[in-house]
C-alpha atoms as a PDB file:
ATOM      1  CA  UNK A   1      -6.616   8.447 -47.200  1.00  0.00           C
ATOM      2  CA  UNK A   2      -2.862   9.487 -47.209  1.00  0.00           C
ATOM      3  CA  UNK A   3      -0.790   8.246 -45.301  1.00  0.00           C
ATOM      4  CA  UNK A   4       2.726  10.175 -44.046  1.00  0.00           C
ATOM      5  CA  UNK A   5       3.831   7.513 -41.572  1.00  0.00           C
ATOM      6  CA  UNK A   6       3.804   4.111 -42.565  1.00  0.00           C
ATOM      7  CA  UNK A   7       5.083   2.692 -39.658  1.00  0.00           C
ATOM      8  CA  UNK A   8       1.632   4.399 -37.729  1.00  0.00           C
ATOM      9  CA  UNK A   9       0.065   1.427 -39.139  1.00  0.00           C
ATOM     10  CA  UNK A  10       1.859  -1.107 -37.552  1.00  0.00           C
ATOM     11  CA  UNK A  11      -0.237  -2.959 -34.715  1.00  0.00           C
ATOM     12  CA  UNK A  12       0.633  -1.325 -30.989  1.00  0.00           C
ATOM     13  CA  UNK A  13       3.052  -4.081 -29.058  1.00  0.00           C
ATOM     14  CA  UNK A  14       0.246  -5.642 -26.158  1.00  0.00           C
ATOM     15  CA  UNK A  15       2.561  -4.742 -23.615  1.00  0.00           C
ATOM     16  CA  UNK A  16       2.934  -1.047 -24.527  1.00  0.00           C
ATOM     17  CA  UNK A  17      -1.298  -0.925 -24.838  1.00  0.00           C
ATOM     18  CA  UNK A  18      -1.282  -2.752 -21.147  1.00  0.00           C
ATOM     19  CA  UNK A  19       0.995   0.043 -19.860  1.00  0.00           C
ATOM     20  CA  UNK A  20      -0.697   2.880 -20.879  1.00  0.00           C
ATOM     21  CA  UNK A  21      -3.711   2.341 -18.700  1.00  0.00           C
ATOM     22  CA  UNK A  22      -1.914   1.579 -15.663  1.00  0.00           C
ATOM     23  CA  UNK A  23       0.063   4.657 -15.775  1.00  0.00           C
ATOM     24  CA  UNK A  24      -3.311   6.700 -16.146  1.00  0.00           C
ATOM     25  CA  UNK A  25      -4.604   5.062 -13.039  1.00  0.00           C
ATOM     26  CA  UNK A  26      -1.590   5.646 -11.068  1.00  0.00           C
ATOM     27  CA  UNK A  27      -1.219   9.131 -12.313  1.00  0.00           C
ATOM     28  CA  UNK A  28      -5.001  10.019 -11.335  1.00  0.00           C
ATOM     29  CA  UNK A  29      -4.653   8.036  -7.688  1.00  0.00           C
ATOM     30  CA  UNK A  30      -1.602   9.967  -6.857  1.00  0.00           C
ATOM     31  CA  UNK A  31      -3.414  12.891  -7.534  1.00  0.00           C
ATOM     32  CA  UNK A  32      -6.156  11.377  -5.399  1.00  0.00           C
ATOM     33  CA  UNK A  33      -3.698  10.366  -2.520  1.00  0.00           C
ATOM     34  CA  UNK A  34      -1.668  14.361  -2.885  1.00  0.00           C
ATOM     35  CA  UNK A  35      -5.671  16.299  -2.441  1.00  0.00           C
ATOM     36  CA  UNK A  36      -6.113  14.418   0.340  1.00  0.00           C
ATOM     37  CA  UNK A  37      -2.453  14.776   1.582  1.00  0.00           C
ATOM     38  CA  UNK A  38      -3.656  18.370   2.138  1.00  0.00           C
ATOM     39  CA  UNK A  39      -6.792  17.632   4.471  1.00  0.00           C
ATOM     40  CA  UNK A  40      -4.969  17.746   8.121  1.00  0.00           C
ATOM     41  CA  UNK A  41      -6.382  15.712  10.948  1.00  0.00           C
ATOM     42  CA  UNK A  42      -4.936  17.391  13.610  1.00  0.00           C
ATOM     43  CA  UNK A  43      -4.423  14.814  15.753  1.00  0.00           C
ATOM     44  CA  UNK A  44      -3.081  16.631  18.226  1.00  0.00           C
ATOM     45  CA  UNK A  45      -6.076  18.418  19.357  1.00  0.00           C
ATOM     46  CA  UNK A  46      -7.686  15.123  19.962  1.00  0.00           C
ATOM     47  CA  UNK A  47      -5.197  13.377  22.324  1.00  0.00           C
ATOM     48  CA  UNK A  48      -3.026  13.919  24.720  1.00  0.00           C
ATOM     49  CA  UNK A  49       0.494  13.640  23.211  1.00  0.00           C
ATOM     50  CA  UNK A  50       2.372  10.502  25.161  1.00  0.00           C
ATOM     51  CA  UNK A  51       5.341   8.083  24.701  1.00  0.00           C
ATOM     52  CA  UNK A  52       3.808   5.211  22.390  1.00  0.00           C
ATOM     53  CA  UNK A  53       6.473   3.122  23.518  1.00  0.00           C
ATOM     54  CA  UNK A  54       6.510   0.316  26.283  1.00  0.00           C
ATOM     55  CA  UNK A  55       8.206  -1.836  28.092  1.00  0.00           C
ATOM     56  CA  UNK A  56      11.048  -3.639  25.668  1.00  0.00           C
ATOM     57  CA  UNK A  57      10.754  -1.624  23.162  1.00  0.00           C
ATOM     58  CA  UNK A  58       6.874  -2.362  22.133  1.00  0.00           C
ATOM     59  CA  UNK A  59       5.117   0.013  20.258  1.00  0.00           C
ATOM     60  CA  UNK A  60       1.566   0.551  21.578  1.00  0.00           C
ATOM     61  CA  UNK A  61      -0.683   1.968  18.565  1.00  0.00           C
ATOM     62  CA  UNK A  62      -2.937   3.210  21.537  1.00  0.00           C
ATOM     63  CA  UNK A  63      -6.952   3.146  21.909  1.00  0.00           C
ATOM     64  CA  UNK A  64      -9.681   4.475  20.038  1.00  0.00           C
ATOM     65  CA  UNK A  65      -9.138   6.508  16.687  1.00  0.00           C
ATOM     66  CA  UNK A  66      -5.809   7.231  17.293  1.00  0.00           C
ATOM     67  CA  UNK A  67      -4.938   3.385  17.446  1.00  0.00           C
ATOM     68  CA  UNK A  68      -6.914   2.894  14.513  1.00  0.00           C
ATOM     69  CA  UNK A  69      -4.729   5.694  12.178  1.00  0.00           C
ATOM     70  CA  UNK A  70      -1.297   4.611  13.838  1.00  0.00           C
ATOM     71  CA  UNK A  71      -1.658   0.881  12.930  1.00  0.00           C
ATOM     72  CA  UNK A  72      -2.894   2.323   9.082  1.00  0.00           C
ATOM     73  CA  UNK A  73       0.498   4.443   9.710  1.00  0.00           C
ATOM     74  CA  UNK A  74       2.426   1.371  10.946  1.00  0.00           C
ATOM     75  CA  UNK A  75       1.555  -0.797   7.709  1.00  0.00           C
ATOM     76  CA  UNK A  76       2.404   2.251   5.600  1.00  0.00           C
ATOM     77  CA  UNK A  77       5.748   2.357   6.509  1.00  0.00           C
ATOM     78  CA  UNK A  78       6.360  -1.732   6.136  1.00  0.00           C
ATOM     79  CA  UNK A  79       4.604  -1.324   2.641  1.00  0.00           C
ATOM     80  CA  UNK A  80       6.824   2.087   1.859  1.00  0.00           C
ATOM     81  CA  UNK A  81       9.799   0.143   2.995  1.00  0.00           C
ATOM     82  CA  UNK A  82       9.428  -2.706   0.978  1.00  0.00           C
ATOM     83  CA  UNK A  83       8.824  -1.279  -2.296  1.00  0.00           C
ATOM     84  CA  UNK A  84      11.746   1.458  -1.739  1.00  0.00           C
ATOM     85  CA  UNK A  85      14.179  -1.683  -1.243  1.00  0.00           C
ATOM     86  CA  UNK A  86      12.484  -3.496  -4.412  1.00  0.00           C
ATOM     87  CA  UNK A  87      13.636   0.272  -6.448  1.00  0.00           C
ATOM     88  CA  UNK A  88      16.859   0.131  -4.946  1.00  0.00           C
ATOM     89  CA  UNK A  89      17.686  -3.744  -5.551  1.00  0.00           C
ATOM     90  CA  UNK A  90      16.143  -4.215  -9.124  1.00  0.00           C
ATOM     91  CA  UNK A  91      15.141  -7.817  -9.896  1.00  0.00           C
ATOM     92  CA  UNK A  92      16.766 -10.140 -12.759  1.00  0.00           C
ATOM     93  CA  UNK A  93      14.459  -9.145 -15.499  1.00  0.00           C
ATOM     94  CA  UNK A  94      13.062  -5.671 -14.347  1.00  0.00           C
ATOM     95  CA  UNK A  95      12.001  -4.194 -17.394  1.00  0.00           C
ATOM     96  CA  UNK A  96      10.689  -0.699 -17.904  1.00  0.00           C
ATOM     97  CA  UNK A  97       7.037  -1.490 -17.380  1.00  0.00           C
ATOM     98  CA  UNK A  98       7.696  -2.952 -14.343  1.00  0.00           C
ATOM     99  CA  UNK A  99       9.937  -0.130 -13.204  1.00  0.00           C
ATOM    100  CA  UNK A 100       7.339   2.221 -13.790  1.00  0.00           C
ATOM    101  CA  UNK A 101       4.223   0.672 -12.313  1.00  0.00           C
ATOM    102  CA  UNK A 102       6.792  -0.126  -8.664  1.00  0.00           C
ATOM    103  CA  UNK A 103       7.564   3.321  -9.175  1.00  0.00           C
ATOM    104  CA  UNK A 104       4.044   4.400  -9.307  1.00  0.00           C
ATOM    105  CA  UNK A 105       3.164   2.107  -6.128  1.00  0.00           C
ATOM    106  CA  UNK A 106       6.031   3.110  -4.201  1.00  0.00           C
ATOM    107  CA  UNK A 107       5.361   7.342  -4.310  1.00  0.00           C
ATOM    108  CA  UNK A 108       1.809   6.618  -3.276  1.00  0.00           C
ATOM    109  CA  UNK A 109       3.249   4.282  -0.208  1.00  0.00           C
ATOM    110  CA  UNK A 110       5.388   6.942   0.985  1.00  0.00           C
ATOM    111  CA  UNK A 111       2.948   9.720   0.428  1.00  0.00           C
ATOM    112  CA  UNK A 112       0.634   7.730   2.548  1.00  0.00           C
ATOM    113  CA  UNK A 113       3.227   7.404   5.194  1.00  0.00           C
ATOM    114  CA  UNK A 114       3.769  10.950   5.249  1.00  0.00           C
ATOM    115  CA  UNK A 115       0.376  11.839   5.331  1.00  0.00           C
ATOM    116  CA  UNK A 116      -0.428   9.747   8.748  1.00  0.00           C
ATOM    117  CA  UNK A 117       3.431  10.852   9.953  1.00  0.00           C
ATOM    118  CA  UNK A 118       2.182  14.818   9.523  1.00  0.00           C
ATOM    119  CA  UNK A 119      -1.097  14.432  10.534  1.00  0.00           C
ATOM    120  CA  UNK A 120      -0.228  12.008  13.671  1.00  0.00           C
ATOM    121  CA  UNK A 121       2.586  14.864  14.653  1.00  0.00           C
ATOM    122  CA  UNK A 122       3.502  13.832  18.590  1.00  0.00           C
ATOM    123  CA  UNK A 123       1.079  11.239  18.552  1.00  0.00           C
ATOM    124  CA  UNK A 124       2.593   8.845  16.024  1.00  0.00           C
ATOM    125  CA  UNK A 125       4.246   5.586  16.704  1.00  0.00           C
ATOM    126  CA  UNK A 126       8.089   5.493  16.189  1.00  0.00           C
ATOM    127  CA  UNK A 127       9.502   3.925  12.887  1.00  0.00           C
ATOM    128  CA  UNK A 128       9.610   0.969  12.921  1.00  0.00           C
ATOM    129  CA  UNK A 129      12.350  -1.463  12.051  1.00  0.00           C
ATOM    130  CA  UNK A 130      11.758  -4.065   8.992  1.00  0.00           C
ATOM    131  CA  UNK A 131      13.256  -7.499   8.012  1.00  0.00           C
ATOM    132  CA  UNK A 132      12.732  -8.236   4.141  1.00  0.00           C
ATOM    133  CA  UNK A 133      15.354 -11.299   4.803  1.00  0.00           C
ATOM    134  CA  UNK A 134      12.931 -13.971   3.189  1.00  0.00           C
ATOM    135  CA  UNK A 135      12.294 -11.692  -0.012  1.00  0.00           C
ATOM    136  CA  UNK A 136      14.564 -12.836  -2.947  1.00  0.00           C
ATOM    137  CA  UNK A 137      14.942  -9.491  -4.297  1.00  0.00           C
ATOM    138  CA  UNK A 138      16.418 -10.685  -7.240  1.00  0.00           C
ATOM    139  CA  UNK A 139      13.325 -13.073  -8.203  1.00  0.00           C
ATOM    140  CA  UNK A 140      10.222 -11.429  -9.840  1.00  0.00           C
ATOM    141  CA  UNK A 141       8.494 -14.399  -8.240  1.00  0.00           C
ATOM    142  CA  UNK A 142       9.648 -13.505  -4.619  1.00  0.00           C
ATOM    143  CA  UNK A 143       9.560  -9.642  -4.999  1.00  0.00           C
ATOM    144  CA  UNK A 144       5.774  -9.533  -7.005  1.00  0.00           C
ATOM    145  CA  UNK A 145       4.703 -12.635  -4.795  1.00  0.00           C
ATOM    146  CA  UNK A 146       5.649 -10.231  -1.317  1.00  0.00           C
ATOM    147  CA  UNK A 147       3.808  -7.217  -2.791  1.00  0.00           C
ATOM    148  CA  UNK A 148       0.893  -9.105  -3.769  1.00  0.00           C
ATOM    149  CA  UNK A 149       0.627 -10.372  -0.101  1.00  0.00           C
ATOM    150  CA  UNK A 150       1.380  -6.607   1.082  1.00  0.00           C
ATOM    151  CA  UNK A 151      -1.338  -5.454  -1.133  1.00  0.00           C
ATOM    152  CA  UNK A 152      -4.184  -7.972  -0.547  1.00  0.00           C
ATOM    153  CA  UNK A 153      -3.469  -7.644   2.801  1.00  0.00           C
ATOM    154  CA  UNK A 154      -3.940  -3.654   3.189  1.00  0.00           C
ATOM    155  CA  UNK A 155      -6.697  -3.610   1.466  1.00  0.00           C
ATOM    156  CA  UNK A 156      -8.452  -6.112   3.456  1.00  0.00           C
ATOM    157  CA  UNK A 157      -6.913  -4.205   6.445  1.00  0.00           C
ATOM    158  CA  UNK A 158      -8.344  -0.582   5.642  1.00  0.00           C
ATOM    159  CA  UNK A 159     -11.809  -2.717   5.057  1.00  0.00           C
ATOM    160  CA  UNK A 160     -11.596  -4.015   8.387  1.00  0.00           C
ATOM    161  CA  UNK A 161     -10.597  -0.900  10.899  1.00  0.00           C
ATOM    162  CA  UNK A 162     -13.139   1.165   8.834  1.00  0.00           C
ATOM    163  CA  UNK A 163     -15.765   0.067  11.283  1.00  0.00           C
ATOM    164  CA  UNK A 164     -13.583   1.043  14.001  1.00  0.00           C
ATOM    165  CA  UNK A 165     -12.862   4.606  13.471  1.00  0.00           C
ATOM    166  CA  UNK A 166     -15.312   7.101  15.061  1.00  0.00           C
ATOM    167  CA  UNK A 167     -15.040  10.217  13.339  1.00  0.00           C
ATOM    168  CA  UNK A 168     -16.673   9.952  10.070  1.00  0.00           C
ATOM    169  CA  UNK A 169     -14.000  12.635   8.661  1.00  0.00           C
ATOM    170  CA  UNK A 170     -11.405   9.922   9.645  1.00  0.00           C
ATOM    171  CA  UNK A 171     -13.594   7.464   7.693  1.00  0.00           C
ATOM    172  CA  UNK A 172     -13.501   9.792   4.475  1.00  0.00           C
ATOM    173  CA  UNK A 173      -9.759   9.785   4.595  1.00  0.00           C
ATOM    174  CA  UNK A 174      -9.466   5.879   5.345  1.00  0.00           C
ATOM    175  CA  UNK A 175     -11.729   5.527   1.915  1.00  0.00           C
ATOM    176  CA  UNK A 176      -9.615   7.529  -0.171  1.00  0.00           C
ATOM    177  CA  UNK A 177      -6.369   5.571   0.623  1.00  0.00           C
ATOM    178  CA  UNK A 178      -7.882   2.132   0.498  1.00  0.00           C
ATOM    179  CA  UNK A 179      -9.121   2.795  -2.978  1.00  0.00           C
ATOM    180  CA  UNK A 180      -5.716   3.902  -3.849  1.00  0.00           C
ATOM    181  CA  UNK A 181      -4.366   0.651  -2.370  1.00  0.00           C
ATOM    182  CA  UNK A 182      -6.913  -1.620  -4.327  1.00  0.00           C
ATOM    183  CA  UNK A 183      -5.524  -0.407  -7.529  1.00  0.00           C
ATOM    184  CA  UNK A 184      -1.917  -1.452  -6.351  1.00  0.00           C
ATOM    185  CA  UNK A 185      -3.111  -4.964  -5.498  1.00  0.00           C
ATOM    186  CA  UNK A 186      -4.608  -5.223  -8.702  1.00  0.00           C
ATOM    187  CA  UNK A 187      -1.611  -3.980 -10.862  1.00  0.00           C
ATOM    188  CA  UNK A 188       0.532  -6.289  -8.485  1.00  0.00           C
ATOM    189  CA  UNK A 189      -1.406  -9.334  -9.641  1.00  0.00           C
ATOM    190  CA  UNK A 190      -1.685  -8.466 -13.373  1.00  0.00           C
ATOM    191  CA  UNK A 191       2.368  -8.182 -13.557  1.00  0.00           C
ATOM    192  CA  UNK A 192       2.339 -11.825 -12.136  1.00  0.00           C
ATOM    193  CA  UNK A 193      -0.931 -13.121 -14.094  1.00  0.00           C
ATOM    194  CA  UNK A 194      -1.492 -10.436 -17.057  1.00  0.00           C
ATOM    195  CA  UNK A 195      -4.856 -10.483 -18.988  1.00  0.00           C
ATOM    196  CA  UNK A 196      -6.464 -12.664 -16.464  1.00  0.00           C
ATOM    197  CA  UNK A 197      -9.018 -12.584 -14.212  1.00  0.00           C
ATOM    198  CA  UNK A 198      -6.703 -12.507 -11.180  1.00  0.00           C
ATOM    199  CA  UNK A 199      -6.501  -8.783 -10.540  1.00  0.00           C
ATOM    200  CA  UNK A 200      -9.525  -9.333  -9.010  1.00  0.00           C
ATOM    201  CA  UNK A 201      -9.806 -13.291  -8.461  1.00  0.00           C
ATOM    202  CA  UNK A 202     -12.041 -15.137  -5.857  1.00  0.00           C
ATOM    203  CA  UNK A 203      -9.846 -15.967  -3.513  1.00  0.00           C
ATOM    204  CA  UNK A 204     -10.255 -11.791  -1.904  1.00  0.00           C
ATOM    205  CA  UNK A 205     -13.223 -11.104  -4.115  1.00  0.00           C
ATOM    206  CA  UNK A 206     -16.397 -13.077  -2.708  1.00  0.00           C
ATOM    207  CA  UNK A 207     -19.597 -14.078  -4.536  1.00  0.00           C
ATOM    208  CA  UNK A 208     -21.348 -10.599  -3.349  1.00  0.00           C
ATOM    209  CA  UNK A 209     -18.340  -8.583  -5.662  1.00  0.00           C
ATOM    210  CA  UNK A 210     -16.675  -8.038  -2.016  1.00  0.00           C
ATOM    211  CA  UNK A 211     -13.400  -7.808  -0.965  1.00  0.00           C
ATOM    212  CA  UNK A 212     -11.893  -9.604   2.221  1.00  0.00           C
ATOM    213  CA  UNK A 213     -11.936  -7.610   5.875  1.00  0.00           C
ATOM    214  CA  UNK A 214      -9.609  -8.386   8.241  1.00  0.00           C
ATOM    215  CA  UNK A 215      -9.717  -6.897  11.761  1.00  0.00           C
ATOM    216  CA  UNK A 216      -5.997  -6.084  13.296  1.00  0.00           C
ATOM    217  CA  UNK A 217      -6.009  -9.147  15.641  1.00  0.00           C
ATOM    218  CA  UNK A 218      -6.152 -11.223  12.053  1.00  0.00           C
ATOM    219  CA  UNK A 219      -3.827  -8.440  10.132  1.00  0.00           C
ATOM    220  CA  UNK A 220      -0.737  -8.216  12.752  1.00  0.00           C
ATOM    221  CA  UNK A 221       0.357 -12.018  12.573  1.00  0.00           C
ATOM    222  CA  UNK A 222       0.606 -12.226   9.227  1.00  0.00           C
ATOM    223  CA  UNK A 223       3.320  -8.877   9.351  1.00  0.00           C
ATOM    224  CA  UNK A 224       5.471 -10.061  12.050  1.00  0.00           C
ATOM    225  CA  UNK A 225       7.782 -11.770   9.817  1.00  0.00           C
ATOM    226  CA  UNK A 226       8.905  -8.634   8.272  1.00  0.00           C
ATOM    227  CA  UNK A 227       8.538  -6.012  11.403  1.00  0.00           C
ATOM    228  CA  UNK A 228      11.121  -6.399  13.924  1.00  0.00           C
ATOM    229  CA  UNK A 229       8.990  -3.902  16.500  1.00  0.00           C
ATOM    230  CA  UNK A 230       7.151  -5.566  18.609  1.00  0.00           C
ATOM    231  CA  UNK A 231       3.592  -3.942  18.340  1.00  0.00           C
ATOM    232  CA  UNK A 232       0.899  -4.229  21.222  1.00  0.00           C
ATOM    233  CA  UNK A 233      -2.392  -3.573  19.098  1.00  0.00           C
ATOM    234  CA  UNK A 234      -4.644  -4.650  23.018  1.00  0.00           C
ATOM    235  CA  UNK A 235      -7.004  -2.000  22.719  1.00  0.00           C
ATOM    236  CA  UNK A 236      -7.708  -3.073  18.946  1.00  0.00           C
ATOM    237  CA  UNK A 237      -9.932  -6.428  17.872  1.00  0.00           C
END
């Protein structure tokens, strides 16, 4: 066999081969998460449109449905926050892998953020405000240590409100972006554990091959660190 390129021959640097993968499963989930992007709920046809906030400043997420898709929408924007700040205030050591696969993460946070912003219209929850004062943002540890918590946490978030939600074309949508979020949490942990079994270890995977669910009364403490809002998630479990 000839051979024009000697250099072809050489064996592919691990890290390069461990790249390529994760930037074909973040390029097909942002596909995933722009499809669905397109699929409007119309929110607006299903409640009344009314001031979501309370007295000192608390944001109620509401009853029913709609409570359901704001507090998605209200972990959105702390997880779209977060990972726009990481972009902005690069880590010691941020090297182009990592750069891409945060980049990656973050576009699919902020599409989902837009997507429950648009499709909320007068019904959505206000911004709200975010403290990231206990990230290190110039530790790897810290910053990939936060986003694994963010991660883990959605996921197991999504799982638990699913049973909530009432229309089943909510459900559909719910699927589609906790899939989406899954893949994050397990790129997150194979940046801070590569070729290991973490991405998907037993402490959020059970015996079953399950991940955690977490209703909102368990998901909501574990945010208020980072969300200066008050919330008022009453109506929710």
């Amino acid at each position: 066999m000839l051979v024009t390129n000697p250099a072809s021959l050489k064996p592919e640097n691990p890290h390069k081969a461990a790249a390529r993968p994760r930037r074909n499963f973040l390029k097909a989930a942002g596909i995933l998460v722009a499809s669905t992007a397109f699929l409007e709920l119309n929110l607006s046809q299903a409640f009344a449109q009314r001031d979501a906030t309370l007295a000192g400043g608390t944001v109620d997420l509401g009853q029913g449905d709609f409570a359901v898709l704001n507090y998605a929408y209200a972990l959105e924007q702390l997880e779209a926050a977060f990972y726009t700040q990481v972009l902005q205030q690069p880590y010691r050591g941020f090297n182009p892998s990592d750069e891409q696969s945060l980049t990656g993460i973050q576009q699919h946070e902020v599409a989902h953020r837009e997507f429950f912003r648009s499709a909320l219209g007068g019904n959505a929850i206000p911004d709200l405000q975010v403290d990231f004062g206990r990230v290190n943002f110039a530790s790897r540890q810290s910053v990939l240590g936060t986003a694994r918590t963010f991660e883990d946490l959605g996921v197991a978030a999504y799982n638990g409100a699913g049973q909530l939600l009432r229309n089943p074309d909510f459900l559909v949508k719910a699927g589609s972006i906790v899939s989406v979020e899954a893949r994050h949490a397990a790129t997150i942990r194979d940046m801070l554990n590569p070729y290991s079994a973490a991405f998907a270890g037993n402490d959020i995977v059970d015996g079953n091959g399950l991940d955690r669910a977490l209703v909102p009364s368990q998901v909501l403490p574990k945010v208020v660190p980072f969300v200066l809002t008050p919330v008022s998630a009453s109506q929710l479990p």
